[in-house]
CSV table of C-alpha atoms in Angstrom, one decimal:
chain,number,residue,atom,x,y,z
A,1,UNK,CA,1.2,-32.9,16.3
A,2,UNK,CA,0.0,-30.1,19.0
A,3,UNK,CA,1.1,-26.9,19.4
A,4,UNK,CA,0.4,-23.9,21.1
A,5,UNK,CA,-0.2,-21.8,18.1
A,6,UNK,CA,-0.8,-22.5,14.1
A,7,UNK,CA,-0.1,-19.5,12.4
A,8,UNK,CA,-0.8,-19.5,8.7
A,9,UNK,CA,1.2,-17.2,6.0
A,10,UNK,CA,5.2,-16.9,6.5
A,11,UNK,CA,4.4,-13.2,5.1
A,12,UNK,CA,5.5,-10.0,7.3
A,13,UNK,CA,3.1,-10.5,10.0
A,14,UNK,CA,2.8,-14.2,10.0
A,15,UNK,CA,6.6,-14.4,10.5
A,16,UNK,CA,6.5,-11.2,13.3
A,17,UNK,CA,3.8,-13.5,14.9
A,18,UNK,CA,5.5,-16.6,14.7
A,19,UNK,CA,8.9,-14.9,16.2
A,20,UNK,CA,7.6,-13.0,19.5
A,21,UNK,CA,5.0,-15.9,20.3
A,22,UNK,CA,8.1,-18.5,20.1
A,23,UNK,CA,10.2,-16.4,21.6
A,24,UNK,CA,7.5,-16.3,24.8
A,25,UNK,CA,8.0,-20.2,25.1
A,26,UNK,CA,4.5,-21.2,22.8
A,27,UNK,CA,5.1,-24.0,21.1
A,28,UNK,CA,4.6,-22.6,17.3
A,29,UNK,CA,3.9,-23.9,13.9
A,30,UNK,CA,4.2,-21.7,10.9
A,31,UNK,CA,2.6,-22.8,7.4
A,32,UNK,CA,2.8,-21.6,3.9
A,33,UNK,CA,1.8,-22.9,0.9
A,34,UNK,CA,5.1,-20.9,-0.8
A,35,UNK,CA,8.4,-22.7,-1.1
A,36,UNK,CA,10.1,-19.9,0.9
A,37,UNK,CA,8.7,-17.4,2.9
A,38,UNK,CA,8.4,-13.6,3.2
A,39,UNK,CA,8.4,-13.4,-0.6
A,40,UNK,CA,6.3,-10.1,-0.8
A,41,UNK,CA,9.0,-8.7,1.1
A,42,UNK,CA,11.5,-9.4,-1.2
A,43,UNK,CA,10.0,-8.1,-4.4
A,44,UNK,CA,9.1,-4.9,-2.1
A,45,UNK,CA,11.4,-2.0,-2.7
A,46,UNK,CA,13.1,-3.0,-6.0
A,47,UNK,CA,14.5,-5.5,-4.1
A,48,UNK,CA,15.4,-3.5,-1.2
A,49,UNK,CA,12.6,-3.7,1.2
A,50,UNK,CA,11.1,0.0,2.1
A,51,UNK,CA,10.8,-2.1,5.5
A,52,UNK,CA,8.9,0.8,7.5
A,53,UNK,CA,8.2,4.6,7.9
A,54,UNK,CA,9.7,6.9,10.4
A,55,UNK,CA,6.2,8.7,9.7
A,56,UNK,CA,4.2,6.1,10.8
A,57,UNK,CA,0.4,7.3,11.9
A,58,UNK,CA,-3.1,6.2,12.1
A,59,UNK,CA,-3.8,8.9,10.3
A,60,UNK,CA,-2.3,7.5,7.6
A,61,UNK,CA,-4.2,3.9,7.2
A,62,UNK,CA,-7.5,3.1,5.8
A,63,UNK,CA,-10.7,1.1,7.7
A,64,UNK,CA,-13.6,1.3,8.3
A,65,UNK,CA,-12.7,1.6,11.7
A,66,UNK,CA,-10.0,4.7,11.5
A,67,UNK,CA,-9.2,3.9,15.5
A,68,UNK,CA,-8.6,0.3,14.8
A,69,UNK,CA,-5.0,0.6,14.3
A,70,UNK,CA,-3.8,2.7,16.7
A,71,UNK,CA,-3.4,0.4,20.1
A,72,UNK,CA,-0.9,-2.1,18.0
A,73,UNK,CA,0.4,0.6,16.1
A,74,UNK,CA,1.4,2.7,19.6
A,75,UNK,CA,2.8,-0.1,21.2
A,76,UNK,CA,5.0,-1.5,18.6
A,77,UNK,CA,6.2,1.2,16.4
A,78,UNK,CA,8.7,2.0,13.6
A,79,UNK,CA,11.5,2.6,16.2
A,80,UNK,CA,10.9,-0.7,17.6
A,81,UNK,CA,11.4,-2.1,14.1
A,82,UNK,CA,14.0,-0.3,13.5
A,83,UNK,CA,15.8,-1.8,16.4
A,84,UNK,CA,15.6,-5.0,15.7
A,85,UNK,CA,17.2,-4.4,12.2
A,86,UNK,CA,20.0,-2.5,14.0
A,87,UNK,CA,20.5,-5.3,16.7
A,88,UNK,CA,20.6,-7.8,13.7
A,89,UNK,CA,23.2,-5.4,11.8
A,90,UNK,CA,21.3,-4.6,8.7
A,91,UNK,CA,22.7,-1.4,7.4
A,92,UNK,CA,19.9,1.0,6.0
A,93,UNK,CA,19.3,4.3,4.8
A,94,UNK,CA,16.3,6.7,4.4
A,95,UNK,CA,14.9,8.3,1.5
A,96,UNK,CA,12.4,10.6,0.9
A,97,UNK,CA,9.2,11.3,3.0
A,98,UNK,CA,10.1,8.8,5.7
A,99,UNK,CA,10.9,5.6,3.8
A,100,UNK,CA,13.5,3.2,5.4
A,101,UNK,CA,15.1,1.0,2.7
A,102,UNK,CA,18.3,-1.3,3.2
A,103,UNK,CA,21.1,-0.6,1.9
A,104,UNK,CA,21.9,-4.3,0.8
A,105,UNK,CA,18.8,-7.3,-0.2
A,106,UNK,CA,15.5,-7.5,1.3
A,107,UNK,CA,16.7,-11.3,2.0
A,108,UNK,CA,18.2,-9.5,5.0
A,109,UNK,CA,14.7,-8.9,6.6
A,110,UNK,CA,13.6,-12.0,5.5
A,111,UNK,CA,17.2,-13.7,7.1
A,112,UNK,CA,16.3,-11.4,10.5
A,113,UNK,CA,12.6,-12.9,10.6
A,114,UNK,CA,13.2,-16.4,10.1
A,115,UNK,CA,16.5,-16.4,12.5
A,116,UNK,CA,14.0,-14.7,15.0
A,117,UNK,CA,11.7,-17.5,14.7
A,118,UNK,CA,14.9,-20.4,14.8
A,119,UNK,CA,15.6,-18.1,18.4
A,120,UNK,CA,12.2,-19.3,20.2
A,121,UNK,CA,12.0,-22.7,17.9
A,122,UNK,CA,9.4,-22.1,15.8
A,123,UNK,CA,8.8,-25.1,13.2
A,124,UNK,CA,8.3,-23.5,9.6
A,125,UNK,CA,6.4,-25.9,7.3
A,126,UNK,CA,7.0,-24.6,3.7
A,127,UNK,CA,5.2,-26.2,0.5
A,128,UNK,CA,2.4,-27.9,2.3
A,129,UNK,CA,-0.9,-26.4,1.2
A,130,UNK,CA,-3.7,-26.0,3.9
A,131,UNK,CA,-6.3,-28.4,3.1
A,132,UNK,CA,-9.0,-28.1,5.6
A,133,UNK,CA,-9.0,-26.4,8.9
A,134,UNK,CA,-11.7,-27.6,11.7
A,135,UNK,CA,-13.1,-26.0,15.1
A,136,UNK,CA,-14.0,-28.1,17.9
A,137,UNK,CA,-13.8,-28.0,21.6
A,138,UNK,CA,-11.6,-25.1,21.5
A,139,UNK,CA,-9.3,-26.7,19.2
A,140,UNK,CA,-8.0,-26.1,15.7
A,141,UNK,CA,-7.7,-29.0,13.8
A,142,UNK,CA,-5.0,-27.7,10.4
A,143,UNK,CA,-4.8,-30.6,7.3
A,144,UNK,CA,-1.8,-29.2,5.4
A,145,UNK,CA,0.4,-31.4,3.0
A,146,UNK,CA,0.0,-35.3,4.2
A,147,UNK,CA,-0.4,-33.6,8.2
A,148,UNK,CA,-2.4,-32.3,10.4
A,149,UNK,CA,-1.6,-30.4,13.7
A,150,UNK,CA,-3.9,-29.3,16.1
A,151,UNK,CA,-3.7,-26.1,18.7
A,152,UNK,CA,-6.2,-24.1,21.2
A,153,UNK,CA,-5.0,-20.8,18.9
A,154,UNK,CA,-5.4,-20.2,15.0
A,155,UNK,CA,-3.9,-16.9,13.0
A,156,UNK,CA,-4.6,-16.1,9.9
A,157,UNK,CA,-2.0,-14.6,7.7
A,158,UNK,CA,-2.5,-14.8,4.5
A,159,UNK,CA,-2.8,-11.5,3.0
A,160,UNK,CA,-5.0,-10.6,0.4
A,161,UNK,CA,-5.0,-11.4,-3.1
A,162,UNK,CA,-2.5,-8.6,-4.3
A,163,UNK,CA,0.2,-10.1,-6.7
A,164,UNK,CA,-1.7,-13.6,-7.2
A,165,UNK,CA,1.7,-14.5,-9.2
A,166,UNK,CA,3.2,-14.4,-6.1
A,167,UNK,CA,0.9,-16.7,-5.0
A,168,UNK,CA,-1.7,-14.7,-3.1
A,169,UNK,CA,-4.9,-15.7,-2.3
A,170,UNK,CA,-8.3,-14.9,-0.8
A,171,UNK,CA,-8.3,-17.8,1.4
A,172,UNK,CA,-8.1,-15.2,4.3
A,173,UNK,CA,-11.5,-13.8,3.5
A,174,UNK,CA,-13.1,-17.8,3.1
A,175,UNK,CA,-11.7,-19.0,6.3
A,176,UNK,CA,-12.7,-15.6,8.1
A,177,UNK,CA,-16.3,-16.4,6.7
A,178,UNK,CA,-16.1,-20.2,7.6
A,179,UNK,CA,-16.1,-18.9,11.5
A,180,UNK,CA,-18.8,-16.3,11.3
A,181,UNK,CA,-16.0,-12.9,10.7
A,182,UNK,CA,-17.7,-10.2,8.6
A,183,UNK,CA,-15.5,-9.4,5.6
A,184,UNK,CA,-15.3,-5.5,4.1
A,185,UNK,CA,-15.4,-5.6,0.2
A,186,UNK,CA,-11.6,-6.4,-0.7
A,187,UNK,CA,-10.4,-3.9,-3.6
A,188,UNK,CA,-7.3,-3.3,-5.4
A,189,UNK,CA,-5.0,-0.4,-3.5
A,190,UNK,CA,-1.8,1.5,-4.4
A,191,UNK,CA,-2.6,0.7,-8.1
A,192,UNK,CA,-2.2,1.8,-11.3
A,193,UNK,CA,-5.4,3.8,-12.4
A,194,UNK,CA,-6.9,3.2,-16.5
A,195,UNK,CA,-7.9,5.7,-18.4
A,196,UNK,CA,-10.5,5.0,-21.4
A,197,UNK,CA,-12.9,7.5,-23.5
A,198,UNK,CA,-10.9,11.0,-25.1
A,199,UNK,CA,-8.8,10.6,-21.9
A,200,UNK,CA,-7.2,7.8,-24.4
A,201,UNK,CA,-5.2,10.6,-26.0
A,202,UNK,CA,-2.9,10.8,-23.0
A,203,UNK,CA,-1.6,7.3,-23.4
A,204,UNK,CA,0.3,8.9,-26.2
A,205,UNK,CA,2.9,10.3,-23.2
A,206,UNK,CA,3.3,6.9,-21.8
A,207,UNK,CA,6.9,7.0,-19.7
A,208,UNK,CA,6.0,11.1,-18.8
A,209,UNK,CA,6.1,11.4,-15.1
A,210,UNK,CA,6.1,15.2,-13.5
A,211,UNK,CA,5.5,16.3,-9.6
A,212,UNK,CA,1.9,17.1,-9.4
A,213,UNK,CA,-1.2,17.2,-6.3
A,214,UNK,CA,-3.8,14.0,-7.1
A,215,UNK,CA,-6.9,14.5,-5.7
A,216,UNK,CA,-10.0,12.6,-4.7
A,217,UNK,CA,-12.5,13.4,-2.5
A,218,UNK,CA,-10.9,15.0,0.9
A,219,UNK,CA,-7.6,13.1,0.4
A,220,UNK,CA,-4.7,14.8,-2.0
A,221,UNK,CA,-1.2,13.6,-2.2
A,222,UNK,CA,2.0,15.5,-3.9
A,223,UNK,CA,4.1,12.8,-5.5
A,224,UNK,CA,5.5,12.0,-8.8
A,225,UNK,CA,2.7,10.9,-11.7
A,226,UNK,CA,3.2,8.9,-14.3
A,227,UNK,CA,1.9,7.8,-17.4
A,228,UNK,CA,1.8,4.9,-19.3
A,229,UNK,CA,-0.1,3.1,-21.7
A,230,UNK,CA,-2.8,1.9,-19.7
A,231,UNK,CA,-3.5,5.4,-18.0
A,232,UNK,CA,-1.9,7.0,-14.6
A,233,UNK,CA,0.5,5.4,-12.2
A,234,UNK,CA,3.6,7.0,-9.9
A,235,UNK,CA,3.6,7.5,-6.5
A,236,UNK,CA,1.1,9.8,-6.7
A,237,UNK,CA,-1.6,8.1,-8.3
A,238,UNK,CA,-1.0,5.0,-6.0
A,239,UNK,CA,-1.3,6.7,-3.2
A,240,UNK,CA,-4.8,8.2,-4.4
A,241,UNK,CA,-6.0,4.7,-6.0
A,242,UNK,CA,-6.3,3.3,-2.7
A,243,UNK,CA,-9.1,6.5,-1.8
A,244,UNK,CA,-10.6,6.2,-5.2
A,245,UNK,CA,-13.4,4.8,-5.9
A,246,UNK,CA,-15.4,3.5,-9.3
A,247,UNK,CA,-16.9,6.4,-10.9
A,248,UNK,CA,-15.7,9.1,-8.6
A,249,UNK,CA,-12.8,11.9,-10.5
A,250,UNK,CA,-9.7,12.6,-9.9
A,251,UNK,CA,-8.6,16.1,-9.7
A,252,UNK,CA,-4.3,16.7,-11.5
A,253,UNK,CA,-2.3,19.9,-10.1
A,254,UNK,CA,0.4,20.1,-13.0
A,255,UNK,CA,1.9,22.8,-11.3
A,256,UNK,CA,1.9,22.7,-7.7
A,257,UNK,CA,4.7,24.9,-7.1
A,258,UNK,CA,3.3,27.8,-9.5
A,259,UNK,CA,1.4,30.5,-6.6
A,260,UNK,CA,-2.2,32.0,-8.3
A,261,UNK,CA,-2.1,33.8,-11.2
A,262,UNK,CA,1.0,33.1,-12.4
A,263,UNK,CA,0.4,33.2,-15.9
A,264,UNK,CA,-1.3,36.3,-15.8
A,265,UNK,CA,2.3,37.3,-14.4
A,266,UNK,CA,3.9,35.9,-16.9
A,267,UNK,CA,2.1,37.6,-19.6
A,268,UNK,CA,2.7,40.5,-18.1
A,269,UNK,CA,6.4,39.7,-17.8
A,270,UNK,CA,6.7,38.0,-21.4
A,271,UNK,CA,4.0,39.3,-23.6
A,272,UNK,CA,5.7,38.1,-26.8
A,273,UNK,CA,6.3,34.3,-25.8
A,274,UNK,CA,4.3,31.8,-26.7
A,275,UNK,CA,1.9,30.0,-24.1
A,276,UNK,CA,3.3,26.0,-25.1
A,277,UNK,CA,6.5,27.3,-24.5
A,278,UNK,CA,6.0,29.0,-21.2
A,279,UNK,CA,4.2,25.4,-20.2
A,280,UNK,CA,7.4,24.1,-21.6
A,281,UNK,CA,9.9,25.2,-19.0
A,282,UNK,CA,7.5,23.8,-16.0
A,283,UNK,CA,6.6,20.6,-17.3
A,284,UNK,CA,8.2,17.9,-19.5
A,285,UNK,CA,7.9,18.9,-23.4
A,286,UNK,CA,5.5,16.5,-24.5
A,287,UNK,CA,3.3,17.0,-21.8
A,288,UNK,CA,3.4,20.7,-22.2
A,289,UNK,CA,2.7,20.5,-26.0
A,290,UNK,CA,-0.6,17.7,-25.2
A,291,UNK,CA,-1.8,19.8,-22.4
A,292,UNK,CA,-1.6,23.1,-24.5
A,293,UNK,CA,-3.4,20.9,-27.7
A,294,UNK,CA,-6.4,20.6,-25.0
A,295,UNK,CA,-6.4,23.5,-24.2
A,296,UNK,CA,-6.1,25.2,-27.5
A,297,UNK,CA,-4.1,27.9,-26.5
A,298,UNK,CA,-1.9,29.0,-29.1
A,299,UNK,CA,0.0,32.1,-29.9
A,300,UNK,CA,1.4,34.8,-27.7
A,301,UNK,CA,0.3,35.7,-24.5
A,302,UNK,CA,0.0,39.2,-25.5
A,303,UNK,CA,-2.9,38.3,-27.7
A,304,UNK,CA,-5.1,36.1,-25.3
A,305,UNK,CA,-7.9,37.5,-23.0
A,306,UNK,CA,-6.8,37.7,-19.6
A,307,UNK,CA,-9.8,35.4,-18.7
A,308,UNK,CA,-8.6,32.5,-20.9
A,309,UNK,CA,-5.4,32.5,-19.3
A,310,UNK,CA,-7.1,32.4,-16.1
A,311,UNK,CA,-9.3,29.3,-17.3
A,312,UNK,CA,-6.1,27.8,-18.1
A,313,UNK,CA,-4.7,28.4,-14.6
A,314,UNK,CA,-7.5,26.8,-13.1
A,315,UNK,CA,-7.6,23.5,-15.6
A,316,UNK,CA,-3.9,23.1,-14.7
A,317,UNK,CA,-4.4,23.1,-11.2
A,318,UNK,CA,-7.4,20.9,-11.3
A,319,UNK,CA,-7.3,19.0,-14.4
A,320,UNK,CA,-10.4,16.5,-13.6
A,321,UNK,CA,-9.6,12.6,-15.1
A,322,UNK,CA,-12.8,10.1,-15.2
A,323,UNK,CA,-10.2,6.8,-14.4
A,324,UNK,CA,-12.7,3.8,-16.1
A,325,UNK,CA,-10.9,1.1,-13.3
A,326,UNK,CA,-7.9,0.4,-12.0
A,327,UNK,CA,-5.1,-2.7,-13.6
A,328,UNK,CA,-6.5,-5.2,-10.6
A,329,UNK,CA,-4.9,-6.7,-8.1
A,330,UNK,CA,-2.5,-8.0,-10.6
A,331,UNK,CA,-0.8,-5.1,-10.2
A,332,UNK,CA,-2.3,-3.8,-6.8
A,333,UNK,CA,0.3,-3.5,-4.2
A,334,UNK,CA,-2.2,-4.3,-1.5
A,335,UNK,CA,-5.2,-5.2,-0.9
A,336,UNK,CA,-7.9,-2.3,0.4
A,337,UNK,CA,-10.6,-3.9,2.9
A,338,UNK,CA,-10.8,-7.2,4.2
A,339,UNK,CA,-11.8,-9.4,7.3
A,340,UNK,CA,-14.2,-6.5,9.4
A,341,UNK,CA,-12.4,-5.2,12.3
A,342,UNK,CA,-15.5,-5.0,14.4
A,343,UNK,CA,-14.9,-8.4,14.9
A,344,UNK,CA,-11.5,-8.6,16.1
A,345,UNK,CA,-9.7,-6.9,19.2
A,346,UNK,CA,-7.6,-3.7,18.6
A,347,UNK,CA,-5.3,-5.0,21.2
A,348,UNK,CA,-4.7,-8.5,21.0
A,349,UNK,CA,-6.2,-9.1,16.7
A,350,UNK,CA,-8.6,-12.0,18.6
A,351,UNK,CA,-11.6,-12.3,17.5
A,352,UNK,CA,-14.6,-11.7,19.7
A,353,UNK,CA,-16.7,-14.5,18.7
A,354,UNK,CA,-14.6,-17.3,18.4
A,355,UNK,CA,-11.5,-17.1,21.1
A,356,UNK,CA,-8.5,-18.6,19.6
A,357,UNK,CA,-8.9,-17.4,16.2
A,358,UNK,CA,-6.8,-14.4,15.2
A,359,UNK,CA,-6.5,-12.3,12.0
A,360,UNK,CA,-3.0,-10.2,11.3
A,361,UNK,CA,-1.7,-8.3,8.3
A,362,UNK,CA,-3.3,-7.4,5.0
A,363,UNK,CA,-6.2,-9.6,5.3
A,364,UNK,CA,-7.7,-7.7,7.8
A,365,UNK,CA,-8.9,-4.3,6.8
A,366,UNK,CA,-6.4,-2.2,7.7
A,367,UNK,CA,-4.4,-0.4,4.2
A,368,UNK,CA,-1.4,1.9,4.6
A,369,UNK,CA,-0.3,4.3,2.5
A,370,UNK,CA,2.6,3.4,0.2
A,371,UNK,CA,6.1,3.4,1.7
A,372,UNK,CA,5.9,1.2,4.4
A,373,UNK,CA,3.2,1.8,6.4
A,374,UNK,CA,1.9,-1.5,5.1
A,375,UNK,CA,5.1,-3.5,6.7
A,376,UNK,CA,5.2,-1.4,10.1
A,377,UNK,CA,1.1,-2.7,10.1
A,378,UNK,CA,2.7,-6.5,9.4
A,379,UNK,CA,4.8,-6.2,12.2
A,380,UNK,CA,2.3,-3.9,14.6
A,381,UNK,CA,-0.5,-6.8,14.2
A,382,UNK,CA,1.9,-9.6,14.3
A,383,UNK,CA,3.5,-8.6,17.4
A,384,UNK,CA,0.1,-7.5,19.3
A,385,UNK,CA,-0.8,-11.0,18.4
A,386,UNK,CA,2.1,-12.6,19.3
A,387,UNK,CA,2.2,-11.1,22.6
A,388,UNK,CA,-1.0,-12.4,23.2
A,389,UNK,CA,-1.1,-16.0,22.2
């Protein structure tokens, strides 16, 4: 069979792709290994689909190439998005810091997609693995299944291996090689963080979680922590993994809310209570009593050196944690890094050395913060594709 287009991945921007190229009158064939498509959007957002971010910015995406988002990001953005979900009747609602969730099933989005792909007739292939995929004489030659279907124009969109029980793959990053594309060290992002060493101890608070700063290197977030049994997760600490790095620190404000020397005010205030239970009213109790264990401040206020108490300010507000990993890409969200984008147009997500081949989505190396940026990327770098198959 020959088509105009073979996109591979029924994901986010594999479907977006698949939807505006159809609807343009290309002649489209969408292939997934999975029996149903789309189905990282339907675990996204406990089931809800946080489906983009009112917020959305460069600024807040990760490359090596910070610009490299911007042109798809501009011309199809989070209002456009939001648009289409209107004009398809999906009710939704925001929550906090920008998040757009629906206020039914992320099968809606899903439903929306693949009825924007039946609009332009796109064929969806579903179940067939991708066996081998040739290039010759400006042609792409796609076995999947028991067929094979040929076109002048190939995108990949297969993600990165986040979730492998969802079935995710690095078979983005292989085929990307396979035609000469650079790939940036994939990592696990917006992940849990481990904690190993005396840090161990803190496992003991495991279902804790408290608003707090998390630091690393220039970029700080203020989110909710948590702990668990592994180490630090939460919104927070998500947001951070994707900065972090093996072997660098990561710097805890306990009490971001609390102005500078606050205790010293509150010995001046309280003399006769007790430090754990000052801690005790701004944090969760058994954080409080562990935190106040490390710091081996007990007693009244009245009877500690103003200087420890300002110690203990500074710990609080900076409490350094030595993470030894993260829990993998098991449990990654995304997938930091990916196929180079010095080899691919900002405007069209071609690739400069072999025209015909394009690269949308997670598996190229472009990683958004968490709540949504990732999807409005899906659809950014599906559309600026789409537009220009």
């Amino acid at each position: 069979m020959t088509y105009d287009a073979i996109i591979l991945g029924a994901g986010g921007a594999g479907l977006m792709c698949a939807a505006v190229a159809s609807q343009r009158g290309r002649r489209v064939l969408l292939i997934d290994h999975a029996d149903q498509p789309g189905k990282k959007i339907l675990i996204s957002g406990g089931g809800r689909c946080n489906f983009t971010n009112i917020h959305t910015a460069p600024d807040r995406y990760l490359s090596a190439n910070p610009h490299f988002a911007k042109s798809a990001l501009s011309r199809y953005a989070a209002r456009d998005f939001i648009d289409l979900v209107d004009r398809h009747r999906i009710a939704w609602h925001e929550k906090t810091l920008g998040q757009l969730f629906c206020d039914g099933s992320a099968r809606q989005i899903v439903a929306m997609l693949m009825e924007e792909c039946a609009k332009g007739a796109a064929r969806v292939s579903l179940g067939r693995q991708v066996r081998d995929v040739e290039h010759a004489d400006g042609h792409f030659r796609v076995r999947y299944g028991d067929e094979i279907a040929v076109a002048p124009a190939l995108v990949v969109a297969t993600g990165g291996p986040s979730i492998p029980k969802m079935g995710a793959t690095d078979f983005a990053y292989d085929l990307a090689r396979k035609f000469g594309l650079k790939v940036v060290e994939p990592r696990p992002a917006l992940v849990p963080l481990t904690l190993g060493g005396d840090e161990v101890l803190f496992r003991e608070l495991s279902g804790v979680a408290t608003q707090v700063v998390a630091r690393t290197g220039k970029a700080e977030f203020r989110e909710a922590a948590l702990f668990t049994h592994k180490g630090l997760s939460g919104p927070a600490i998500l947001q951070i993994s994707s900065y972090w790095r093996h072997g660098d620190e990561i710097g805890i404000d306990f009490l971001p809310s609390c102005g500078r020397n606050w205790l010293l005010g509150a010995k001046r205030a309280r003399p006769r209570s007790h430090f754990h239970t000052i801690l005790g009213e701004l944090l969760p109790g058994r954080l409080a009593e562990a935190l106040t264990k490390r710091l081996g401040l007990w007693g009244e206020l009245a009877n500690m050196p103003d200087r420890k108490l300002e110690e203990a300010e500074r710990r609080l507000a900076d409490w350094s944690f030595a993470p030894k990993g993260t829990e993998g890409f098991a449990k990654a969200e995304v997938t930091a890094g990916g196929i180079s984008t010095d080899g691919l147009s900002s405007q069209t997500m071609e690739a400069k050395s072999v025209p015909g081949l394009y690269a949308v989505g997670e598996g190229v190396d472009v990683t958004g913060w968490l709540g949504g940026y990732n999807f409005q990327w899906a659809w950014a770098s599906g559309w600026a594709a789409g537009q220009s198959l």
